[in-house]
Amino acid sequence: MGTTGIIFKRELAAYFSTPLAYVFIVIFLIMNGIATFDLGGFYQRGQADLQPFFNFHPWLYLFMIPALAMGLWADERKTGTIELLLTLPIQLHEAVIGKFLAAWALSGSALLLTFPLWLTVNYLGEPDNGVILAAYIGSWLMAGGFLAIGSCMSALTRNAVIAFILTAAICFLFVVSGSPIVMNAFTGWAPQTLIDAVATLSFLTHFEAISKGVLDIRDLLFFAAAIVAWLLASAVVIEIKKAN
């Protein structure tokens, strides 16, 4: 097992050695239940699919994922353990990736525990399970994108609350960047190239495309590139902070 794997196991074990992981999972499941059955009108729609369930994920992640990511580096910096961590014989990118993967695995575990909903729609009707599987993949990728942003914001400060607010704000911008309101704000003065670039950055647009069952390589690459870019930014921020 490489160093990244050791850090991953250490961080994942740390999550489950405290109430954090269990509280996160329970709140995630409760919020999904409320969004699906109450706000989404699951039974009233009369359709055997999980569209109401996935429709709320971008907005649910705006609060849940920053809460998970805010302590990734802020807590290490606040307690002073980041100095100890960085003096160990490990590469910085191994620490960044290991900590990110542990948080991503926790969010994935919470997502997997919603499988009774999948069983329910199969019991009630004949859903397109391929579409549902694609939506699960898209949801997990989007959570990874949010977490990578959270990792960078957490590296910026030792205050976890500030990291939470910064992460939620930036994730919100990435969610709504392709919405008509934002596009209209650019229309009329900005060049079309800039408008297209802003629209391309929308997490919501790429997630909605995947959740329809279309696993377009461009959407998958978008989330992969976003995760890599923000993790690289995390490493750069940590390196700068260490130099200071």
CSV table of N, CA, C and O in Angstrom, one decimal, residues 11 21 34 43 50 63 66 101 108 127 200 231:
chain,number,residue,atom,x,y,z
A,11,GLU,N,-7.4,8.7,7.5
A,11,GLU,CA,-8.4,9.7,7.5
A,11,GLU,C,-9.8,9.1,7.6
A,11,GLU,O,-10.7,9.6,8.3
A,21,ALA,N,-18.9,11.1,11.0
A,21,ALA,CA,-19.3,10.3,9.9
A,21,ALA,C,-20.7,9.9,10.0
A,21,ALA,O,-21.5,10.0,9.1
A,34,ILE,N,-36.6,13.9,2.9
A,34,ILE,CA,-37.5,15.0,2.9
A,34,ILE,C,-37.6,15.6,1.5
A,34,ILE,O,-38.7,15.9,1.0
A,43,TYR,N,-44.5,10.2,-4.6
A,43,TYR,CA,-45.7,9.4,-4.8
A,43,TYR,C,-46.7,10.1,-5.7
A,43,TYR,O,-47.4,9.5,-6.5
A,50,LEU,N,-36.2,8.1,-10.1
A,50,LEU,CA,-35.6,8.8,-9.0
A,50,LEU,C,-35.3,10.3,-9.3
A,50,LEU,O,-34.4,10.9,-8.7
A,63,PHE,N,-24.6,22.4,1.1
A,63,PHE,CA,-24.5,22.6,2.6
A,63,PHE,C,-23.7,21.3,3.2
A,63,PHE,O,-22.9,21.5,4.1
A,66,PRO,N,-19.6,21.1,1.9
A,66,PRO,CA,-18.7,22.1,2.6
A,66,PRO,C,-18.6,21.7,4.1
A,66,PRO,O,-17.5,21.9,4.7
A,101,LEU,N,-9.6,11.7,-0.9
A,101,LEU,CA,-10.2,10.4,-1.2
A,101,LEU,C,-11.0,9.8,0.0
A,101,LEU,O,-12.1,9.2,-0.2
A,108,GLY,N,-19.5,9.1,-0.7
A,108,GLY,CA,-19.9,8.0,-1.5
A,108,GLY,C,-20.7,6.9,-0.7
A,108,GLY,O,-21.7,6.4,-1.2
A,127,PRO,N,-38.4,1.1,-13.7
A,127,PRO,CA,-37.6,2.3,-14.0
A,127,PRO,C,-36.5,1.9,-14.9
A,127,PRO,O,-36.1,0.7,-15.1
A,200,THR,N,-20.1,26.8,-19.5
A,200,THR,CA,-19.4,25.4,-19.5
A,200,THR,C,-19.0,25.1,-18.1
A,200,THR,O,-18.9,23.9,-17.8
A,231,LEU,N,-7.6,20.3,-6.5
A,231,LEU,CA,-6.6,19.6,-5.6
A,231,LEU,C,-5.2,20.2,-5.9
A,231,LEU,O,-4.4,20.3,-4.9
